[in-house]
PDB file of C-alpha atoms in Angstrom:
ATOM      1  CA  MET A   1       6.943  -1.355 -18.209  1.00  0.00           C
ATOM      2  CA  PHE A   2       8.390   2.209 -18.132  1.00  0.00           C
ATOM      3  CA  VAL A   3      11.975   1.537 -19.246  1.00  0.00           C
ATOM      4  CA  ARG A   4      12.620   4.608 -21.300  1.00  0.00           C
ATOM      5  CA  PRO A   5      12.906   7.199 -18.551  1.00  0.00           C
ATOM      6  CA  VAL A   6      15.037   5.001 -16.366  1.00  0.00           C
ATOM      7  CA  LEU A   7      17.477   4.272 -19.266  1.00  0.00           C
ATOM      8  CA  LEU A   8      17.552   7.987 -20.037  1.00  0.00           C
ATOM      9  CA  SER A   9      18.637   8.811 -16.519  1.00  0.00           C
ATOM     10  CA  LEU A  10      21.410   6.147 -16.676  1.00  0.00           C
ATOM     11  CA  LEU A  11      22.703   7.552 -19.997  1.00  0.00           C
ATOM     12  CA  LEU A  12      22.730  11.083 -18.642  1.00  0.00           C
ATOM     13  CA  ALA A  13      24.575   9.992 -15.488  1.00  0.00           C
ATOM     14  CA  LEU A  14      27.198   8.421 -17.593  1.00  0.00           C
ATOM     15  CA  ALA A  15      27.493  11.232 -20.133  1.00  0.00           C
ATOM     16  CA  PRO A  16      30.722  13.362 -19.883  1.00  0.00           C
ATOM     17  CA  GLY A  17      30.245  16.593 -18.102  1.00  0.00           C
ATOM     18  CA  TRP A  18      26.682  15.849 -16.955  1.00  0.00           C
ATOM     19  CA  VAL A  19      26.166  16.746 -13.286  1.00  0.00           C
ATOM     20  CA  GLN A  20      23.064  16.583 -11.109  1.00  0.00           C
ATOM     21  CA  ALA A  21      23.045  20.070  -9.666  1.00  0.00           C
ATOM     22  CA  SER A  22      21.107  18.989  -6.619  1.00  0.00           C
ATOM     23  CA  PRO A  23      19.433  15.819  -5.334  1.00  0.00           C
ATOM     24  CA  PRO A  24      16.634  14.699  -7.673  1.00  0.00           C
ATOM     25  CA  ARG A  25      13.194  15.918  -7.138  1.00  0.00           C
ATOM     26  CA  VAL A  26      11.138  12.913  -5.989  1.00  0.00           C
ATOM     27  CA  VAL A  27       7.434  12.449  -6.241  1.00  0.00           C
ATOM     28  CA  ALA A  28       5.801   9.283  -4.814  1.00  0.00           C
ATOM     29  CA  ASP A  29       2.239   8.108  -5.408  1.00  0.00           C
ATOM     30  CA  THR A  30       1.477   7.103  -1.821  1.00  0.00           C
ATOM     31  CA  PRO A  31       2.441   8.188   1.657  1.00  0.00           C
ATOM     32  CA  ILE A  32       4.156   4.795   2.187  1.00  0.00           C
ATOM     33  CA  ALA A  33       6.338   5.184  -0.915  1.00  0.00           C
ATOM     34  CA  GLN A  34       7.030   8.772   0.049  1.00  0.00           C
ATOM     35  CA  SER A  35       8.155   7.654   3.539  1.00  0.00           C
ATOM     36  CA  ILE A  36      10.579   5.099   2.136  1.00  0.00           C
ATOM     37  CA  ALA A  37      11.965   7.633  -0.309  1.00  0.00           C
ATOM     38  CA  ALA A  38      12.416  10.130   2.564  1.00  0.00           C
ATOM     39  CA  MET A  39      14.430   7.482   4.520  1.00  0.00           C
ATOM     40  CA  VAL A  40      16.689   7.077   1.545  1.00  0.00           C
ATOM     41  CA  LEU A  41      17.074  10.813   0.762  1.00  0.00           C
ATOM     42  CA  GLY A  42      17.765  11.667   4.426  1.00  0.00           C
ATOM     43  CA  ALA A  43      19.118  15.159   4.923  1.00  0.00           C
ATOM     44  CA  LEU A  44      19.765  15.476   1.179  1.00  0.00           C
ATOM     45  CA  GLY A  45      16.217  16.333   0.297  1.00  0.00           C
ATOM     46  CA  ASP A  46      12.573  15.318   0.614  1.00  0.00           C
ATOM     47  CA  ALA A  47       9.915  13.550  -1.344  1.00  0.00           C
ATOM     48  CA  GLU A  48       6.501  14.812  -2.375  1.00  0.00           C
ATOM     49  CA  THR A  49       3.327  12.755  -2.691  1.00  0.00           C
ATOM     50  CA  VAL A  50       0.758  12.738  -5.484  1.00  0.00           C
ATOM     51  CA  LEU A  51      -2.050  11.836  -3.200  1.00  0.00           C
ATOM     52  CA  ALA A  52      -3.754  14.629  -1.207  1.00  0.00           C
ATOM     53  CA  PRO A  53      -3.866  14.087   2.566  1.00  0.00           C
ATOM     54  CA  GLY A  54      -6.433  11.350   3.363  1.00  0.00           C
ATOM     55  CA  ALA A  55      -7.013  10.409  -0.231  1.00  0.00           C
ATOM     56  CA  ASP A  56      -7.482   6.777  -1.168  1.00  0.00           C
ATOM     57  CA  PRO A  57      -4.713   5.244  -3.296  1.00  0.00           C
ATOM     58  CA  HIS A  58      -7.186   2.819  -4.927  1.00  0.00           C
ATOM     59  CA  ASP A  59      -9.514   5.481  -6.148  1.00  0.00           C
ATOM     60  CA  PHE A  60      -8.190   8.950  -6.963  1.00  0.00           C
ATOM     61  CA  GLN A  61      -8.733  11.828  -9.415  1.00  0.00           C
ATOM     62  CA  LEU A  62      -5.588  13.760 -10.336  1.00  0.00           C
ATOM     63  CA  ARG A  63      -5.777  17.472  -9.847  1.00  0.00           C
ATOM     64  CA  PRO A  64      -3.826  20.025 -11.960  1.00  0.00           C
ATOM     65  CA  SER A  65      -1.408  20.808  -9.131  1.00  0.00           C
ATOM     66  CA  GLN A  66      -0.718  17.102  -8.716  1.00  0.00           C
ATOM     67  CA  ALA A  67      -0.244  16.660 -12.442  1.00  0.00           C
ATOM     68  CA  ARG A  68       2.309  19.424 -12.287  1.00  0.00           C
ATOM     69  CA  ARG A  69       4.235  17.561  -9.594  1.00  0.00           C
ATOM     70  CA  LEU A  70       4.447  14.505 -11.882  1.00  0.00           C
ATOM     71  CA  ALA A  71       5.608  16.612 -14.846  1.00  0.00           C
ATOM     72  CA  GLN A  72       8.343  18.333 -12.864  1.00  0.00           C
ATOM     73  CA  ALA A  73       9.649  15.347 -10.955  1.00  0.00           C
ATOM     74  CA  ASP A  74      13.061  13.951 -11.701  1.00  0.00           C
ATOM     75  CA  LEU A  75      11.932  10.663 -10.238  1.00  0.00           C
ATOM     76  CA  VAL A  76       8.384   9.225  -9.863  1.00  0.00           C
ATOM     77  CA  ILE A  77       8.052   6.345  -7.481  1.00  0.00           C
ATOM     78  CA  TRP A  78       4.959   4.291  -8.289  1.00  0.00           C
ATOM     79  CA  THR A  79       4.111   1.735  -5.612  1.00  0.00           C
ATOM     80  CA  SER A  80       2.383  -0.616  -7.987  1.00  0.00           C
ATOM     81  CA  PRO A  81       0.145  -0.453 -11.067  1.00  0.00           C
ATOM     82  CA  ALA A  82      -2.071  -3.022  -9.366  1.00  0.00           C
ATOM     83  CA  LEU A  83      -2.600  -0.731  -6.396  1.00  0.00           C
ATOM     84  CA  SER A  84      -3.043   2.546  -8.198  1.00  0.00           C
ATOM     85  CA  PRO A  85      -3.931   1.876 -11.877  1.00  0.00           C
ATOM     86  CA  TRP A  86      -5.228   5.447 -12.228  1.00  0.00           C
ATOM     87  CA  LEU A  87      -1.625   6.679 -12.360  1.00  0.00           C
ATOM     88  CA  ALA A  88      -0.815   4.800 -15.634  1.00  0.00           C
ATOM     89  CA  ARG A  89      -2.152   7.467 -17.962  1.00  0.00           C
ATOM     90  CA  PRO A  90      -0.646  10.467 -16.137  1.00  0.00           C
ATOM     91  CA  VAL A  91       2.799   8.765 -15.897  1.00  0.00           C
ATOM     92  CA  GLU A  92       2.638   7.887 -19.596  1.00  0.00           C
ATOM     93  CA  SER A  93       1.645  11.422 -20.660  1.00  0.00           C
ATOM     94  CA  LEU A  94       3.085  13.686 -18.087  1.00  0.00           C
ATOM     95  CA  ALA A  95       6.234  12.087 -16.417  1.00  0.00           C
ATOM     96  CA  SER A  96       9.361  13.326 -18.185  1.00  0.00           C
ATOM     97  CA  GLY A  97      11.846  12.028 -15.594  1.00  0.00           C
ATOM     98  CA  SER A  98      12.570   8.505 -14.328  1.00  0.00           C
ATOM     99  CA  VAL A  99       9.835   6.178 -13.168  1.00  0.00           C
ATOM    100  CA  LEU A 100      10.531   3.481 -10.520  1.00  0.00           C
ATOM    101  CA  ILE A 101       7.813   0.879  -9.989  1.00  0.00           C
ATOM    102  CA  LEU A 102       8.484  -0.156  -6.445  1.00  0.00           C
ATOM    103  CA  SER A 103       6.778  -3.553  -6.754  1.00  0.00           C
ATOM    104  CA  ASN A 104       9.462  -4.512  -9.216  1.00  0.00           C
ATOM    105  CA  ALA A 105      12.324  -4.004  -6.647  1.00  0.00           C
ATOM    106  CA  PRO A 106      14.746  -6.888  -6.675  1.00  0.00           C
ATOM    107  CA  GLY A 107      14.434  -9.155  -3.584  1.00  0.00           C
ATOM    108  CA  LEU A 108      10.886  -8.056  -2.687  1.00  0.00           C
ATOM    109  CA  THR A 109       8.751 -10.817  -1.189  1.00  0.00           C
ATOM    110  CA  LEU A 110       5.453 -10.936  -3.065  1.00  0.00           C
ATOM    111  CA  ARG A 111       2.414 -13.135  -2.383  1.00  0.00           C
ATOM    112  CA  PRO A 112      -0.959 -13.862  -3.966  1.00  0.00           C
ATOM    113  CA  PHE A 113      -4.252 -13.072  -2.423  1.00  0.00           C
ATOM    114  CA  ALA A 114      -5.136 -16.081  -0.269  1.00  0.00           C
ATOM    115  CA  PRO A 115      -8.619 -17.678  -0.309  1.00  0.00           C
ATOM    116  CA  GLN A 116     -10.697 -16.292   2.500  1.00  0.00           C
ATOM    117  CA  VAL A 117     -12.019 -18.634   5.194  1.00  0.00           C
ATOM    118  CA  ILE A 118     -15.400 -16.850   4.937  1.00  0.00           C
ATOM    119  CA  ASP A 119     -16.091 -16.067   1.335  1.00  0.00           C
ATOM    120  CA  VAL A 120     -19.639 -15.202   0.404  1.00  0.00           C
ATOM    121  CA  PRO A 121     -21.095 -14.060  -2.922  1.00  0.00           C
ATOM    122  CA  ASP A 122     -21.257 -10.325  -3.514  1.00  0.00           C
ATOM    123  CA  GLY A 123     -24.040 -10.437  -6.098  1.00  0.00           C
ATOM    124  CA  HIS A 124     -21.871  -9.545  -9.003  1.00  0.00           C
ATOM    125  CA  GLY A 125     -21.178 -12.777 -10.667  1.00  0.00           C
ATOM    126  CA  GLY A 126     -19.422 -14.704  -7.916  1.00  0.00           C
ATOM    127  CA  ALA A 127     -17.490 -14.176  -4.730  1.00  0.00           C
ATOM    128  CA  HIS A 128     -14.992 -11.808  -6.329  1.00  0.00           C
ATOM    129  CA  GLY A 129     -16.946  -9.915  -8.909  1.00  0.00           C
ATOM    130  CA  GLY A 130     -15.702 -11.543 -12.045  1.00  0.00           C
ATOM    131  CA  ASP A 131     -12.348 -11.403 -13.812  1.00  0.00           C
ATOM    132  CA  HIS A 132      -9.432  -9.508 -12.464  1.00  0.00           C
ATOM    133  CA  ASP A 133      -6.832  -8.028 -14.874  1.00  0.00           C
ATOM    134  CA  HIS A 134      -3.920  -6.027 -13.471  1.00  0.00           C
ATOM    135  CA  ASP A 135      -3.311  -4.402 -16.904  1.00  0.00           C
ATOM    136  CA  HIS A 136      -6.914  -3.205 -17.298  1.00  0.00           C
ATOM    137  CA  ASP A 137      -7.860   0.383 -18.093  1.00  0.00           C
ATOM    138  CA  HIS A 138     -10.492   0.866 -15.352  1.00  0.00           C
ATOM    139  CA  ASP A 139      -9.196   3.614 -13.151  1.00  0.00           C
ATOM    140  CA  HIS A 140     -11.191   2.587 -10.061  1.00  0.00           C
ATOM    141  CA  ASP A 141     -11.394  -1.197 -10.253  1.00  0.00           C
ATOM    142  CA  HIS A 142      -9.401  -3.321  -7.872  1.00  0.00           C
ATOM    143  CA  ASP A 143     -11.350  -6.561  -7.363  1.00  0.00           C
ATOM    144  CA  THR A 144      -9.490  -9.279  -5.621  1.00  0.00           C
ATOM    145  CA  GLY A 145      -9.525 -13.082  -5.859  1.00  0.00           C
ATOM    146  CA  PRO A 146      -7.440 -16.102  -4.878  1.00  0.00           C
ATOM    147  CA  GLY A 147      -4.334 -16.376  -6.934  1.00  0.00           C
ATOM    148  CA  ASP A 148      -4.147 -12.602  -7.883  1.00  0.00           C
ATOM    149  CA  TRP A 149      -1.003 -10.840  -6.806  1.00  0.00           C
ATOM    150  CA  ASP A 150      -1.475  -8.813  -3.596  1.00  0.00           C
ATOM    151  CA  PRO A 151       0.009  -5.295  -4.099  1.00  0.00           C
ATOM    152  CA  HIS A 152       0.091  -4.375  -0.426  1.00  0.00           C
ATOM    153  CA  PHE A 153       3.592  -5.662  -0.031  1.00  0.00           C
ATOM    154  CA  TRP A 154       4.711  -2.917   2.406  1.00  0.00           C
ATOM    155  CA  LEU A 155       2.744  -4.612   5.268  1.00  0.00           C
ATOM    156  CA  ASP A 156       5.624  -7.042   5.389  1.00  0.00           C
ATOM    157  CA  PRO A 157       8.380  -5.118   7.251  1.00  0.00           C
ATOM    158  CA  GLY A 158      10.959  -7.359   5.559  1.00  0.00           C
ATOM    159  CA  ASN A 159      10.103  -5.648   2.277  1.00  0.00           C
ATOM    160  CA  LEU A 160      11.362  -2.318   3.541  1.00  0.00           C
ATOM    161  CA  ALA A 161      14.965  -3.259   2.754  1.00  0.00           C
ATOM    162  CA  PRO A 162      14.585  -4.131  -0.907  1.00  0.00           C
ATOM    163  CA  ALA A 163      12.313  -1.180  -1.496  1.00  0.00           C
ATOM    164  CA  ALA A 164      14.728   1.250   0.080  1.00  0.00           C
ATOM    165  CA  ARG A 165      17.677  -0.266  -1.761  1.00  0.00           C
ATOM    166  CA  ALA A 166      15.814  -0.035  -5.146  1.00  0.00           C
ATOM    167  CA  ILE A 167      15.205   3.676  -4.479  1.00  0.00           C
ATOM    168  CA  ALA A 168      18.870   4.213  -3.386  1.00  0.00           C
ATOM    169  CA  THR A 169      20.146   2.452  -6.632  1.00  0.00           C
ATOM    170  CA  GLN A 170      17.992   4.731  -8.800  1.00  0.00           C
ATOM    171  CA  LEU A 171      18.946   7.871  -6.893  1.00  0.00           C
ATOM    172  CA  ALA A 172      22.646   6.947  -7.155  1.00  0.00           C
ATOM    173  CA  LEU A 173      22.353   6.664 -10.959  1.00  0.00           C
ATOM    174  CA  MET A 174      20.854  10.124 -11.115  1.00  0.00           C
ATOM    175  CA  ASP A 175      23.038  11.704  -8.450  1.00  0.00           C
ATOM    176  CA  PRO A 176      26.339   9.756  -8.267  1.00  0.00           C
ATOM    177  CA  ASP A 177      28.061  12.288  -6.029  1.00  0.00           C
ATOM    178  CA  ASN A 178      25.686  11.309  -3.254  1.00  0.00           C
ATOM    179  CA  ALA A 179      25.505   7.553  -4.025  1.00  0.00           C
ATOM    180  CA  ALA A 180      27.280   6.523  -0.838  1.00  0.00           C
ATOM    181  CA  THR A 181      24.880   8.545   1.261  1.00  0.00           C
ATOM    182  CA  TYR A 182      21.836   6.960  -0.391  1.00  0.00           C
ATOM    183  CA  GLN A 183      23.192   3.447   0.085  1.00  0.00           C
ATOM    184  CA  SER A 184      24.086   4.242   3.743  1.00  0.00           C
ATOM    185  CA  ASN A 185      20.517   5.536   4.302  1.00  0.00           C
ATOM    186  CA  ALA A 186      19.051   2.462   2.655  1.00  0.00           C
ATOM    187  CA  ASP A 187      21.037   0.263   4.968  1.00  0.00           C
ATOM    188  CA  ARG A 188      19.671   2.215   7.964  1.00  0.00           C
ATOM    189  CA  ALA A 189      16.143   1.768   6.618  1.00  0.00           C
ATOM    190  CA  ALA A 190      16.805  -2.047   6.351  1.00  0.00           C
ATOM    191  CA  ALA A 191      17.871  -2.139   9.938  1.00  0.00           C
ATOM    192  CA  ALA A 192      14.777  -0.205  10.921  1.00  0.00           C
ATOM    193  CA  GLY A 193      12.657  -2.723   9.114  1.00  0.00           C
ATOM    194  CA  THR A 194      14.249  -5.635  11.077  1.00  0.00           C
ATOM    195  CA  ALA A 195      13.556  -3.859  14.342  1.00  0.00           C
ATOM    196  CA  LEU A 196       9.983  -2.965  13.255  1.00  0.00           C
ATOM    197  CA  GLN A 197       9.332  -6.672  12.421  1.00  0.00           C
ATOM    198  CA  GLN A 198      10.359  -7.756  15.922  1.00  0.00           C
ATOM    199  CA  ASP A 199       8.317  -4.955  17.614  1.00  0.00           C
ATOM    200  CA  MET A 200       5.229  -5.993  15.688  1.00  0.00           C
ATOM    201  CA  ALA A 201       5.759  -9.648  16.466  1.00  0.00           C
ATOM    202  CA  ASP A 202       5.879  -8.847  20.186  1.00  0.00           C
ATOM    203  CA  VAL A 203       2.751  -6.789  20.006  1.00  0.00           C
ATOM    204  CA  LEU A 204       0.789  -9.283  17.936  1.00  0.00           C
ATOM    205  CA  ALA A 205       1.825 -12.411  19.754  1.00  0.00           C
ATOM    206  CA  PRO A 206      -1.064 -12.371  22.150  1.00  0.00           C
ATOM    207  CA  VAL A 207      -3.562 -12.136  19.295  1.00  0.00           C
ATOM    208  CA  GLY A 208      -2.873 -15.830  18.597  1.00  0.00           C
ATOM    209  CA  ASN A 209      -5.523 -17.526  16.477  1.00  0.00           C
ATOM    210  CA  ALA A 210      -8.310 -15.047  17.191  1.00  0.00           C
ATOM    211  CA  GLY A 211     -10.707 -14.708  14.218  1.00  0.00           C
ATOM    212  CA  LEU A 212     -10.366 -11.257  12.548  1.00  0.00           C
ATOM    213  CA  VAL A 213     -12.457  -9.649   9.895  1.00  0.00           C
ATOM    214  CA  MET A 214     -11.046  -6.816   7.877  1.00  0.00           C
ATOM    215  CA  PHE A 215     -12.696  -4.142   5.771  1.00  0.00           C
ATOM    216  CA  HIS A 216     -11.042  -5.140   2.571  1.00  0.00           C
ATOM    217  CA  ASP A 217      -8.624  -7.763   1.415  1.00  0.00           C
ATOM    218  CA  ALA A 218      -5.357  -5.928   2.121  1.00  0.00           C
ATOM    219  CA  TYR A 219      -3.817  -7.741   5.083  1.00  0.00           C
ATOM    220  CA  GLY A 220      -2.423 -10.948   3.697  1.00  0.00           C
ATOM    221  CA  TYR A 221       1.170  -9.940   4.344  1.00  0.00           C
ATOM    222  CA  LEU A 222       0.326  -9.296   7.975  1.00  0.00           C
ATOM    223  CA  ALA A 223      -1.450 -12.633   8.306  1.00  0.00           C
ATOM    224  CA  ALA A 224       1.450 -14.522   6.706  1.00  0.00           C
ATOM    225  CA  GLY A 225       4.149 -12.672   8.584  1.00  0.00           C
ATOM    226  CA  PHE A 226       2.652 -12.689  12.062  1.00  0.00           C
ATOM    227  CA  GLY A 227       0.222 -15.740  12.074  1.00  0.00           C
ATOM    228  CA  LEU A 228      -2.953 -13.772  12.131  1.00  0.00           C
ATOM    229  CA  ASN A 229      -6.237 -15.623  11.506  1.00  0.00           C
ATOM    230  CA  ILE A 230      -8.032 -13.350   9.086  1.00  0.00           C
ATOM    231  CA  LEU A 231     -11.330 -14.921   8.273  1.00  0.00           C
ATOM    232  CA  GLY A 232     -12.539 -12.621   5.527  1.00  0.00           C
ATOM    233  CA  SER A 233     -13.403  -9.089   4.362  1.00  0.00           C
ATOM    234  CA  VAL A 234     -16.334  -6.919   4.377  1.00  0.00           C
ATOM    235  CA  ARG A 235     -15.640  -5.767   0.846  1.00  0.00           C
ATOM    236  CA  ASN A 236     -14.322  -7.993  -1.961  1.00  0.00           C
ATOM    237  CA  SER A 237     -13.748  -4.970  -4.280  1.00  0.00           C
ATOM    238  CA  ASP A 238     -12.474  -1.409  -3.769  1.00  0.00           C
ATOM    239  CA  ALA A 239     -14.840  -0.378  -6.531  1.00  0.00           C
ATOM    240  CA  VAL A 240     -18.136  -1.818  -5.181  1.00  0.00           C
ATOM    241  CA  ALA A 241     -19.646  -1.176  -1.711  1.00  0.00           C
ATOM    242  CA  PRO A 242     -21.026  -4.274  -0.058  1.00  0.00           C
ATOM    243  CA  GLY A 243     -24.680  -4.750  -0.671  1.00  0.00           C
ATOM    244  CA  ALA A 244     -27.530  -5.858   1.741  1.00  0.00           C
ATOM    245  CA  ASN A 245     -27.266  -9.450   0.595  1.00  0.00           C
ATOM    246  CA  ARG A 246     -23.539  -9.725   1.150  1.00  0.00           C
ATOM    247  CA  LEU A 247     -23.783  -8.111   4.589  1.00  0.00           C
ATOM    248  CA  GLN A 248     -26.478 -10.517   5.544  1.00  0.00           C
ATOM    249  CA  ALA A 249     -24.451 -13.486   4.247  1.00  0.00           C
ATOM    250  CA  LEU A 250     -21.434 -12.254   6.236  1.00  0.00           C
ATOM    251  CA  ARG A 251     -23.532 -11.927   9.368  1.00  0.00           C
ATOM    252  CA  HIS A 252     -24.715 -15.527   9.122  1.00  0.00           C
ATOM    253  CA  ALA A 253     -21.182 -16.815   8.345  1.00  0.00           C
ATOM    254  CA  LEU A 254     -19.517 -14.918  11.146  1.00  0.00           C
ATOM    255  CA  ALA A 255     -22.087 -16.238  13.644  1.00  0.00           C
ATOM    256  CA  GLU A 256     -20.580 -19.663  13.144  1.00  0.00           C
ATOM    257  CA  ALA A 257     -16.968 -18.669  12.659  1.00  0.00           C
ATOM    258  CA  ASN A 258     -16.019 -17.608  16.149  1.00  0.00           C
ATOM    259  CA  ALA A 259     -14.810 -14.248  15.001  1.00  0.00           C
ATOM    260  CA  ILE A 260     -13.538 -11.923  17.703  1.00  0.00           C
ATOM    261  CA  CYS A 261     -12.980  -8.531  16.012  1.00  0.00           C
ATOM    262  CA  ILE A 262     -14.046  -6.745  12.897  1.00  0.00           C
ATOM    263  CA  PHE A 263     -12.311  -3.586  11.717  1.00  0.00           C
ATOM    264  CA  PRO A 264     -13.437  -0.506   9.872  1.00  0.00           C
ATOM    265  CA  GLU A 265     -10.947   1.254   7.699  1.00  0.00           C
ATOM    266  CA  ALA A 266      -9.839   4.919   7.226  1.00  0.00           C
ATOM    267  CA  ASN A 267     -11.783   6.703   4.480  1.00  0.00           C
ATOM    268  CA  HIS A 268     -14.706   4.347   4.557  1.00  0.00           C
ATOM    269  CA  SER A 269     -18.014   4.421   6.566  1.00  0.00           C
ATOM    270  CA  ALA A 270     -18.294   2.018   9.422  1.00  0.00           C
ATOM    271  CA  ALA A 271     -21.992   1.722   9.122  1.00  0.00           C
ATOM    272  CA  PRO A 272     -21.919  -1.695   7.257  1.00  0.00           C
ATOM    273  CA  LEU A 273     -20.156  -3.085  10.269  1.00  0.00           C
ATOM    274  CA  ASP A 274     -22.966  -2.100  12.703  1.00  0.00           C
ATOM    275  CA  ALA A 275     -25.384  -4.162  10.625  1.00  0.00           C
ATOM    276  CA  ILE A 276     -23.045  -7.117  10.646  1.00  0.00           C
ATOM    277  CA  VAL A 277     -22.287  -7.259  14.275  1.00  0.00           C
ATOM    278  CA  GLU A 278     -25.806  -6.527  15.681  1.00  0.00           C
ATOM    279  CA  GLY A 279     -26.636  -9.285  18.211  1.00  0.00           C
ATOM    280  CA  LEU A 280     -23.249 -11.043  17.712  1.00  0.00           C
ATOM    281  CA  PRO A 281     -20.409 -11.271  20.262  1.00  0.00           C
ATOM    282  CA  LEU A 282     -18.151  -9.503  17.810  1.00  0.00           C
ATOM    283  CA  ARG A 283     -16.170  -6.345  18.712  1.00  0.00           C
ATOM    284  CA  ILE A 284     -15.607  -3.444  16.292  1.00  0.00           C
ATOM    285  CA  GLY A 285     -12.063  -2.341  16.456  1.00  0.00           C
ATOM    286  CA  GLN A 286     -10.729   1.162  15.738  1.00  0.00           C
ATOM    287  CA  PRO A 287     -10.327   1.991  12.053  1.00  0.00           C
ATOM    288  CA  LEU A 288      -7.241   0.656  10.380  1.00  0.00           C
ATOM    289  CA  ASP A 289      -5.086   2.826   8.112  1.00  0.00           C
ATOM    290  CA  PRO A 290      -2.860   0.385   6.221  1.00  0.00           C
ATOM    291  CA  ALA A 291      -1.592   2.960   3.709  1.00  0.00           C
ATOM    292  CA  GLY A 292      -0.764   5.634   6.286  1.00  0.00           C
ATOM    293  CA  LEU A 293      -3.319   8.073   4.793  1.00  0.00           C
ATOM    294  CA  HIS A 294      -3.865   9.892   7.999  1.00  0.00           C
ATOM    295  CA  GLN A 295      -0.234   9.916   9.286  1.00  0.00           C
ATOM    296  CA  THR A 296       2.125  12.837   8.899  1.00  0.00           C
ATOM    297  CA  THR A 297       4.309  12.272   5.854  1.00  0.00           C
ATOM    298  CA  GLY A 298       7.983  11.803   6.289  1.00  0.00           C
ATOM    299  CA  PRO A 299      10.507   9.056   7.102  1.00  0.00           C
ATOM    300  CA  ALA A 300       8.762   8.073  10.301  1.00  0.00           C
ATOM    301  CA  LEU A 301       5.359   7.401   8.644  1.00  0.00           C
ATOM    302  CA  TYR A 302       6.195   3.829   7.496  1.00  0.00           C
ATOM    303  CA  GLY A 303       7.089   2.567  11.038  1.00  0.00           C
ATOM    304  CA  GLN A 304       4.233   4.484  12.598  1.00  0.00           C
ATOM    305  CA  THR A 305       1.706   3.030  10.206  1.00  0.00           C
ATOM    306  CA  LEU A 306       2.649  -0.568  10.794  1.00  0.00           C
ATOM    307  CA  ARG A 307       3.058  -0.191  14.578  1.00  0.00           C
ATOM    308  CA  THR A 308      -0.402   1.419  14.813  1.00  0.00           C
ATOM    309  CA  LEU A 309      -1.866  -1.414  12.871  1.00  0.00           C
ATOM    310  CA  ALA A 310      -0.388  -3.958  15.190  1.00  0.00           C
ATOM    311  CA  ARG A 311      -1.496  -2.138  18.327  1.00  0.00           C
ATOM    312  CA  THR A 312      -4.990  -1.476  16.989  1.00  0.00           C
ATOM    313  CA  ILE A 313      -5.477  -5.229  16.231  1.00  0.00           C
ATOM    314  CA  ALA A 314      -4.066  -6.373  19.584  1.00  0.00           C
ATOM    315  CA  THR A 315      -6.122  -3.822  21.514  1.00  0.00           C
ATOM    316  CA  CYS A 316      -9.371  -5.048  20.018  1.00  0.00           C
ATOM    317  CA  VAL A 317      -8.627  -8.735  20.520  1.00  0.00           C
ATOM    318  CA  SER A 318      -7.697  -8.101  24.197  1.00  0.00           C
ATOM    319  CA  GLY A 319     -10.862  -6.213  24.725  1.00  0.00           C
ATOM    320  CA  ALA A 320      -9.003  -3.263  26.369  1.00  0.00           C
TER     321      ALA A 320
END
């Protein structure tokens, strides 16, 4: 846990004569984290992202320009080491400012990965590819299995409030002159999260118990929050593409499971889905973008990302 930079910022904020000349320079690892930070900063400033547009947060190679952003940031917001373990070494070696791990925000609702209704072997030592260790050193390994903690917590709109308030608290320590503004902006973000939750519930209500198949196991928070019936995933690992045996096993399982829709995902080829659905009464939906990788960054991205997910799922189920 990166305590040293946070403690340093607190000590500096309390030191006599120390003044933050301008709002802290904020760099977030993902578009979602950047969006929440932008809500809290409001008109006082903006947040940058480490990820290049369209890059996958699970699997990323840091470029020199992005390394400089980390080194020059007053505050680095890291969504979760479980989501982007590749950031561990750069944060340890480059970040000289404060580091806020958003998944540690007080009041956040976290859930484990749930067992999948359709769970077939992937040919790598079991259904989930062996052991899963969130503290490992493999930069591009993100296998999932029942009981492991699910880092896609932002897909629960109720988690917007604690995430925004954690950012506001950290910014207030670093920039006490604007503490009230950060808190007020976080309160507005919390209200927006409540409205978003109701909007999504209205859109997803007609989906009912329709069987859904996702590209990878990232949607447990949506399923739990809105009663979705997610039967399984095409991929059990972000590091390993599904092989022919797994695709064939999925095809046989889905033929008996009354699945309605299967969804590709942004940044991944939809070709495996064509092989799965051939001859089956299973619709392929539009690609899902759960991390907002193809949205315009800024405060509106969070709401746009989740509303688009809800609409895309509902549209496929309705057959529109």
